[in-house]
CSV table of C-alpha atoms in Angstrom, one decimal:
chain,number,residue,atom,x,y,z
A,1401,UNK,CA,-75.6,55.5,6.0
A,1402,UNK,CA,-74.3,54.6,2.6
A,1403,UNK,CA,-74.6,50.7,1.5
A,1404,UNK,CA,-72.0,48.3,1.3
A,1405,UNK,CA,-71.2,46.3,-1.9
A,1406,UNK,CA,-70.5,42.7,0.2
A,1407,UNK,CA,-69.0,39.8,-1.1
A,1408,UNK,CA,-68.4,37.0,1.0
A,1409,UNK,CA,-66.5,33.9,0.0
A,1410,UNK,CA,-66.3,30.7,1.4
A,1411,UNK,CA,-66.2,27.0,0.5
A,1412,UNK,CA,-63.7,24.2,1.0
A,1413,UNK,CA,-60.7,23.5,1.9
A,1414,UNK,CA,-58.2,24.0,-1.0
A,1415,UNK,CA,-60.6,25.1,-3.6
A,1416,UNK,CA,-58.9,28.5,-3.8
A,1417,UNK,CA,-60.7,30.7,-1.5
A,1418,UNK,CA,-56.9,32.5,-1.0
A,1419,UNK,CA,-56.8,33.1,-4.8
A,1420,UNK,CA,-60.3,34.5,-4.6
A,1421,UNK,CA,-59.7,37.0,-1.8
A,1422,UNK,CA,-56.3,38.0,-4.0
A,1423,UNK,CA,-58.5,38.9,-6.6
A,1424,UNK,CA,-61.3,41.1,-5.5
A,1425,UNK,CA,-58.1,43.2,-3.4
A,1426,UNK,CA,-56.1,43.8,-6.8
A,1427,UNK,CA,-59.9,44.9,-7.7
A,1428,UNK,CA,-59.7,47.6,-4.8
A,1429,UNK,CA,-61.8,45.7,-2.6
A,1430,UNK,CA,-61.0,46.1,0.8
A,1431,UNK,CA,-60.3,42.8,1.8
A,1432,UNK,CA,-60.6,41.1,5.6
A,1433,UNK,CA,-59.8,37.2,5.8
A,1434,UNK,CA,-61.3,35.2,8.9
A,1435,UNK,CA,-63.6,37.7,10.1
A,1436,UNK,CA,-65.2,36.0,13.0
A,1437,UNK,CA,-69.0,35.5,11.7
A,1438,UNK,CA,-70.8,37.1,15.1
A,1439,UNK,CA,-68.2,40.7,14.4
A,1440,UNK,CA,-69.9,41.0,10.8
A,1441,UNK,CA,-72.8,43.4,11.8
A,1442,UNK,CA,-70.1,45.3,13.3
A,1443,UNK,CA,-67.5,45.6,11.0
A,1444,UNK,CA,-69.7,46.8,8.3
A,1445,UNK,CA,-70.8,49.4,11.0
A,1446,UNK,CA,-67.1,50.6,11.5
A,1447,UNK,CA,-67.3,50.9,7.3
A,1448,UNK,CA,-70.0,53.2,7.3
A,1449,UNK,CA,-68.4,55.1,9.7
A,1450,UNK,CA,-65.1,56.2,7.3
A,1451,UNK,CA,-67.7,58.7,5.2
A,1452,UNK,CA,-68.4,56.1,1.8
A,1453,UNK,CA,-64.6,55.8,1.4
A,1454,UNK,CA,-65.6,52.2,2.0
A,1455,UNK,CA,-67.9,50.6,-0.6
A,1456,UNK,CA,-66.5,47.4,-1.5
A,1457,UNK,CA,-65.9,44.6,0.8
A,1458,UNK,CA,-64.8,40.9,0.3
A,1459,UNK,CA,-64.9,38.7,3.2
A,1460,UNK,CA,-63.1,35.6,3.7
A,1461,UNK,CA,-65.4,33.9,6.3
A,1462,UNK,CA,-65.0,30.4,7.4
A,1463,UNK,CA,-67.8,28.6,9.7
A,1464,UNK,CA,-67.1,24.9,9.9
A,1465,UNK,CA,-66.3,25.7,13.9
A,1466,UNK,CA,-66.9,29.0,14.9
A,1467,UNK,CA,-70.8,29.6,14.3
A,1468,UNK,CA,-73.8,27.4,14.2
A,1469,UNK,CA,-75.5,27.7,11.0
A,1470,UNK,CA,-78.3,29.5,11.6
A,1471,UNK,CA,-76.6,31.9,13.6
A,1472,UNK,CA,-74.7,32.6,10.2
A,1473,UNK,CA,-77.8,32.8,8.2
A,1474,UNK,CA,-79.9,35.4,10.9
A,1475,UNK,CA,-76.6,37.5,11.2
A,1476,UNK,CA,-76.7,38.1,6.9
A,1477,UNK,CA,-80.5,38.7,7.2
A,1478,UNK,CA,-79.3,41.2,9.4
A,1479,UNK,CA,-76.7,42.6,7.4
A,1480,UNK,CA,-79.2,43.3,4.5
A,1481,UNK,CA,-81.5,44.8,5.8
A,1482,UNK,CA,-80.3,47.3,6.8
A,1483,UNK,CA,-79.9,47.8,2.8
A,1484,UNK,CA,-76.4,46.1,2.0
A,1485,UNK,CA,-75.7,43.8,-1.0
A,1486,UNK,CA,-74.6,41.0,-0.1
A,1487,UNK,CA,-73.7,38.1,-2.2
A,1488,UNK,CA,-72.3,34.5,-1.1
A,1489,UNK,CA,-69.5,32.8,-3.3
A,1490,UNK,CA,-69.0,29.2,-2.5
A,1491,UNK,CA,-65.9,27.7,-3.9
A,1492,UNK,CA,-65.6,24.1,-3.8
A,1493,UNK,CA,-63.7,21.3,-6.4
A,1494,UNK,CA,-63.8,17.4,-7.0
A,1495,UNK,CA,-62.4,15.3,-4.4
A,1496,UNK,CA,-59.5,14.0,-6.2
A,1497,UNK,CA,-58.8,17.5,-7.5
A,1498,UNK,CA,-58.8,18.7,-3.8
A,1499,UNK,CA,-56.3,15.4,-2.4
A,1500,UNK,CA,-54.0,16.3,-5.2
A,1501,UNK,CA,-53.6,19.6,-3.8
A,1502,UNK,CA,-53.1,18.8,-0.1
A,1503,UNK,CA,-50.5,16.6,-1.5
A,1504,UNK,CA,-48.7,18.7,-3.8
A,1505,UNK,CA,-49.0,21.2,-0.8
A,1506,UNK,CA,-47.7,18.5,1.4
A,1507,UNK,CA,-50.3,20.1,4.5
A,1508,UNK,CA,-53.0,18.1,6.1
A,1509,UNK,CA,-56.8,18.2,5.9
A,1510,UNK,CA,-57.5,21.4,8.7
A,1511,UNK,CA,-60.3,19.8,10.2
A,1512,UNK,CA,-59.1,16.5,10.6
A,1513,UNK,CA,-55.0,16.9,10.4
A,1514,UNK,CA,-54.0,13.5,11.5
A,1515,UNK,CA,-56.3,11.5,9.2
A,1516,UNK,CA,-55.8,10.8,5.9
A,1517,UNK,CA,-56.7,13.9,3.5
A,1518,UNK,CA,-60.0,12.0,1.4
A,1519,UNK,CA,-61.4,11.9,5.3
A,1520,UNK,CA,-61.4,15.0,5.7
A,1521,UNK,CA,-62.3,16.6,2.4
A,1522,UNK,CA,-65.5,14.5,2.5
A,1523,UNK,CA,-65.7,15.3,6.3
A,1524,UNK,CA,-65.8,19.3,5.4
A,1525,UNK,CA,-68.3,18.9,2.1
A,1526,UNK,CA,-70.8,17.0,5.0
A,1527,UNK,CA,-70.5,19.9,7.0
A,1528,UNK,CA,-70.7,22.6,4.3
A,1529,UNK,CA,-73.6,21.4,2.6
A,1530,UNK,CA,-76.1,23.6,4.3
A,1531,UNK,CA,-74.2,27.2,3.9
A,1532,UNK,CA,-73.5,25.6,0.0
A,1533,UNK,CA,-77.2,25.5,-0.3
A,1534,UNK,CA,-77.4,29.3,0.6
A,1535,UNK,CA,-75.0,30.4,-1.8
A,1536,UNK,CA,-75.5,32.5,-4.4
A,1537,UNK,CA,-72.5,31.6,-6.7
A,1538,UNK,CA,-71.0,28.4,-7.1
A,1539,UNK,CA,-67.7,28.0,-8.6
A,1540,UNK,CA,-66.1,24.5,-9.3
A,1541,UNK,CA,-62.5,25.1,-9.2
A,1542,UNK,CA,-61.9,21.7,-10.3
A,1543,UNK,CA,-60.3,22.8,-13.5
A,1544,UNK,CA,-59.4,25.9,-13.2
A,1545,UNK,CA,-56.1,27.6,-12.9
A,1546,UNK,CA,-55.2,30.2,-10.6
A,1547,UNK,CA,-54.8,33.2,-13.5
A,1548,UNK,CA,-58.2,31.4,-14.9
A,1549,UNK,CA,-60.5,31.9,-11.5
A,1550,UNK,CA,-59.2,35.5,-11.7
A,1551,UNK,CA,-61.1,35.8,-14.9
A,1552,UNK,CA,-63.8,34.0,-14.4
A,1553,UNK,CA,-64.7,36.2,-10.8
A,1554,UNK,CA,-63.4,38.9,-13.3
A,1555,UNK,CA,-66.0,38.6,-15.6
A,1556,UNK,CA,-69.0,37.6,-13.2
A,1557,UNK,CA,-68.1,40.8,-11.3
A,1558,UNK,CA,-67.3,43.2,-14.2
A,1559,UNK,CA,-67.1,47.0,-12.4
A,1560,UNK,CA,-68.2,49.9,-14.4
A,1561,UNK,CA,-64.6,52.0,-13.9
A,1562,UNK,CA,-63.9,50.8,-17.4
A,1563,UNK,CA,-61.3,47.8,-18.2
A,1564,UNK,CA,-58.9,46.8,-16.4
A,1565,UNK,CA,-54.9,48.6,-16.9
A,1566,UNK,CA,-51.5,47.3,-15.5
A,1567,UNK,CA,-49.5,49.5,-13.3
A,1568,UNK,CA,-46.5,50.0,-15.5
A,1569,UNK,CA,-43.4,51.0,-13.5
A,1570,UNK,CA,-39.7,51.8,-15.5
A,1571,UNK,CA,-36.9,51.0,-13.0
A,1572,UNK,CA,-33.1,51.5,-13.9
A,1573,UNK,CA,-29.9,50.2,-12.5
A,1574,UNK,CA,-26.3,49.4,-11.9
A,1575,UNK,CA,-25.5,46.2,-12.3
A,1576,UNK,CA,-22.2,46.7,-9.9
A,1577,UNK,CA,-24.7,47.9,-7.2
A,1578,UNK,CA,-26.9,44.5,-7.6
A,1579,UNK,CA,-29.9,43.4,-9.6
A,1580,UNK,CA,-33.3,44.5,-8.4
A,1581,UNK,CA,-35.3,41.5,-6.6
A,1582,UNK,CA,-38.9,43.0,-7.3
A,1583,UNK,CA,-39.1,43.0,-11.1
A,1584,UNK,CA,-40.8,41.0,-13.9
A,1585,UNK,CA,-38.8,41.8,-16.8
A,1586,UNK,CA,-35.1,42.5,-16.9
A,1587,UNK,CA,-33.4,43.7,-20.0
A,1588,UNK,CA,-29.2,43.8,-20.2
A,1589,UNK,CA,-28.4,46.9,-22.3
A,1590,UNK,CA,-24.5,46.7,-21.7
A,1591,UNK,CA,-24.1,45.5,-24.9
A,1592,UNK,CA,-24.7,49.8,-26.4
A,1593,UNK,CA,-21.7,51.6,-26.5
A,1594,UNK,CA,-21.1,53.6,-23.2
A,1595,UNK,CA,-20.8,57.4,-23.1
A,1596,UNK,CA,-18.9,56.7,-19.6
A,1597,UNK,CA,-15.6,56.6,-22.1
A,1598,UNK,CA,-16.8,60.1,-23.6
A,1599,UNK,CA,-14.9,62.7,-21.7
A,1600,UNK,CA,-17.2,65.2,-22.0
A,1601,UNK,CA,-20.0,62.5,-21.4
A,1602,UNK,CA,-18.7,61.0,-18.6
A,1603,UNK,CA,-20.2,63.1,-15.9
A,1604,UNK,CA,-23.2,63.7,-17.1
A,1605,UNK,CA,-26.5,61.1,-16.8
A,1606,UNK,CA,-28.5,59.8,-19.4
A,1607,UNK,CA,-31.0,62.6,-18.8
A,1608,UNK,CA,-29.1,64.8,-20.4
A,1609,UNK,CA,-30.0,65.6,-24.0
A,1610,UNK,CA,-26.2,65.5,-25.2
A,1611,UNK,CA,-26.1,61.5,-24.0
A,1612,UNK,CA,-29.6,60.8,-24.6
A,1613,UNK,CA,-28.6,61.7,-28.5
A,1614,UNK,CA,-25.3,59.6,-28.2
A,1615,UNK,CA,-27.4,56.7,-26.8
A,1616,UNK,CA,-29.7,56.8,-29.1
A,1617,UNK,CA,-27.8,57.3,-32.3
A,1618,UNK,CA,-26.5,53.9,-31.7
A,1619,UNK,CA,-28.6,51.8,-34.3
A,1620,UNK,CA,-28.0,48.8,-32.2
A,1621,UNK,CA,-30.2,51.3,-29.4
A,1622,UNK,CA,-33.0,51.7,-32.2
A,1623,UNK,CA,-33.1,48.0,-33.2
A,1624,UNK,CA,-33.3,47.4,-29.4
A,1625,UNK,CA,-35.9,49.4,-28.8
A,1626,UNK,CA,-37.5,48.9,-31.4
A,1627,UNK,CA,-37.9,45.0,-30.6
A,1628,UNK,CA,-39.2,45.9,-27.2
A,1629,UNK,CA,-42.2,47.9,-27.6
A,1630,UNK,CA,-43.3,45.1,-29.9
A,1631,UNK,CA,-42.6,42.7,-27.6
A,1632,UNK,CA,-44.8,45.0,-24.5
A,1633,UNK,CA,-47.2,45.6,-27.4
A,1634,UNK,CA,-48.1,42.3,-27.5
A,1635,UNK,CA,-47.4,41.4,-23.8
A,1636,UNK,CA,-49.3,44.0,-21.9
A,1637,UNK,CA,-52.8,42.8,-23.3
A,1638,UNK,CA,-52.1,39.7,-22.4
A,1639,UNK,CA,-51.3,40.9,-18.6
A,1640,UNK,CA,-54.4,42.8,-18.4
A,1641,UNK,CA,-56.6,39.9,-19.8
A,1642,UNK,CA,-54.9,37.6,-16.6
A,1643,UNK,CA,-55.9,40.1,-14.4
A,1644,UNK,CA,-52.5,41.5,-12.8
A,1645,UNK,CA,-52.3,44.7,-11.4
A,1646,UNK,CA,-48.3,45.8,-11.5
A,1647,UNK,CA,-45.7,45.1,-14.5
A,1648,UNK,CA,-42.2,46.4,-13.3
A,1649,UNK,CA,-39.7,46.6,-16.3
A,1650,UNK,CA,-36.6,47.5,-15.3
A,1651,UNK,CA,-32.9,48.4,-17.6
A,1652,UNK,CA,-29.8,48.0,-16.4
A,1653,UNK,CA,-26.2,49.0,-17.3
A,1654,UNK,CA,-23.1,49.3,-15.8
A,1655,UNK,CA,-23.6,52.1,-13.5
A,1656,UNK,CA,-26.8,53.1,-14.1
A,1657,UNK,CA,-26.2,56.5,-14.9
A,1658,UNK,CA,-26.1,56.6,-18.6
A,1659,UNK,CA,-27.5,53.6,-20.9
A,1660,UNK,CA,-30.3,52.4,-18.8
A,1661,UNK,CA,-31.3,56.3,-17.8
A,1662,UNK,CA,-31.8,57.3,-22.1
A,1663,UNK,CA,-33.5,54.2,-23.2
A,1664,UNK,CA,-35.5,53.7,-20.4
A,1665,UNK,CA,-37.2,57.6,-20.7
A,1666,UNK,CA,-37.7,56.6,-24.4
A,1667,UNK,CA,-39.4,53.6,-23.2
A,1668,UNK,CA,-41.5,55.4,-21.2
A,1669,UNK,CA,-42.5,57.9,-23.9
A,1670,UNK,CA,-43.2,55.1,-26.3
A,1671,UNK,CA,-45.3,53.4,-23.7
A,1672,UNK,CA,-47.3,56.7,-22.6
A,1673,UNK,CA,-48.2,57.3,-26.8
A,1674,UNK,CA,-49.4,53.3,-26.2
A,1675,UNK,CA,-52.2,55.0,-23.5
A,1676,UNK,CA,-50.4,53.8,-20.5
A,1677,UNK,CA,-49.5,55.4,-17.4
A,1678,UNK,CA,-45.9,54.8,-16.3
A,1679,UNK,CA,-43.9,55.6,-13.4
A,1680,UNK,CA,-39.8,55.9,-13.4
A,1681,UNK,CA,-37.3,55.6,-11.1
A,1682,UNK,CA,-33.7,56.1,-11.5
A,1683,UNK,CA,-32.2,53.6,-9.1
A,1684,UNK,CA,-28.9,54.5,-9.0
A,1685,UNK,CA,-28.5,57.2,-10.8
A,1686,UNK,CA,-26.3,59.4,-8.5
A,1687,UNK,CA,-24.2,56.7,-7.1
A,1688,UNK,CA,-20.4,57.1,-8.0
């Protein structure tokens, strides 16, 4: 039986327990939220039953109504020993912190829904108090963005793999066949000249050499590029340092075929001399 690496995390209402969970799966956690307390024992059995493909675990666990305390307390003793870390994370914020986000959420308290939210955020720290007491990390949240919890459980949970890299992907496209919904950073290069008036360019895609050269000879295409590797120079440490996992950068042109095909392999080139690891996809590249 291999151990687990068990993180549990609970708290109040609002204080970013979602966020939290988010976190620890971009971290390659394997992630369950609202695990019934009284199935723990035996969904860490199941775990040790996929062969130590399982090591991490973070467990969104919520027992205001489902568990009497001590039953929650015996069940953990149980957990560890039979050898598992397990570590508690309470997350919990000011009052008026937590009314401003019910209200700015526009949802009622959960435990008390048809009273006024300050009821039942003081009704829920009451009841919270004792598995607060067993905790063995509290974080305020009370002034805290989302992108700085990330850090903070990013730091008090530093893994050994080494820091933490974005997942770069290059996508290109045809702006006749409709921009791409799932991307962070869009760049127009229809302003290049276009081998698609080139007869003997014309058929050809911008992974061929002969266009890739008539692309790039463009010194508007070399100022352009030029501007943004600076710009994902300075960019990409700065998505690393806020934790996220995926940056998807994608080119478009007219077509897709030509433009967006040569700079965006020259991007990825530029990137991969950076020390990045970057995947490509041609979107459109064999549509008429």
């Amino acid at each position: 039986m291999s151990a687990l690496n068990l993180v549990i995390i609970s708290g109040l209402s609002g204080s970013g327990k979602t966020h939290a969970l988010k976190f620890f799966e971009d971290e390659g956690y394997f992630c369950v939220d609202n695990l019934p307390v009284a199935l723990l024992p035996t969904f860490v059995e199941l775990c040790n039953q996929q062969g130590g493909e399982i090591k991490n675990v973070a467990l969104g666990i919520d027992i205001r109504e489902r568990v009497f305390f001590s039953d929650f307390v015996s069940i953990l003793d149980r957990v560890k020993a039979l050898g598992h870390s397990v570590e508690l994370v309470f997350l919990e914020a000011k009052e008026e912190v937590l009314v401003r986000r019910f209200s700015e959420s526009r949802r009622p308290h959960p435990l008390l829904p048809h009273l006024p939210v300050l009821e039942g955020v003081r009704f829920e720290r009451e009841r919270m108090t004792e598995l607060r007491g067993q905790a063995d990390r509290i974080i305020d949240t009370s002034d805290l963005t989302v992108h700085e919890l990330k850090d903070l459980l990013a730091r008090q949970f530093k893994r050994e793999e080494g820091p933490h890299r974005l997942t770069i992907s290059l996508v290109t496209f045809g702006f006749k066949f409709g921009v791409p919904y799932d991307i962070d950073l869009l760049f127009d290069v229809r302003f290049l000249r276009n081998p698609f008036f080139v007869s003997e360019l014309k058929p050809l895609t911008g992974e061929d050499p002969r266009v890739r050269t008539y692309v790039l000879s463009d010194p508007d295409a070399i100022a352009f590029l030029g501007l943004v590797e600076g710009m994902l120079k300075f960019l990409i440490p700065l998505f690393e340092r806020e934790r996220r996992s995926y940056l998807t950068i994608a080119l478009g042109c007219t077509g897709g075929r030509h433009r967006s095909v040569a700079l965006a392999l020259r991007l990825r080139d530029s990137l991969a001399n950076m020390g990045h690891e970057v995947t490509l996809v041609h979107r459109d590249l064999h549509k008429a």
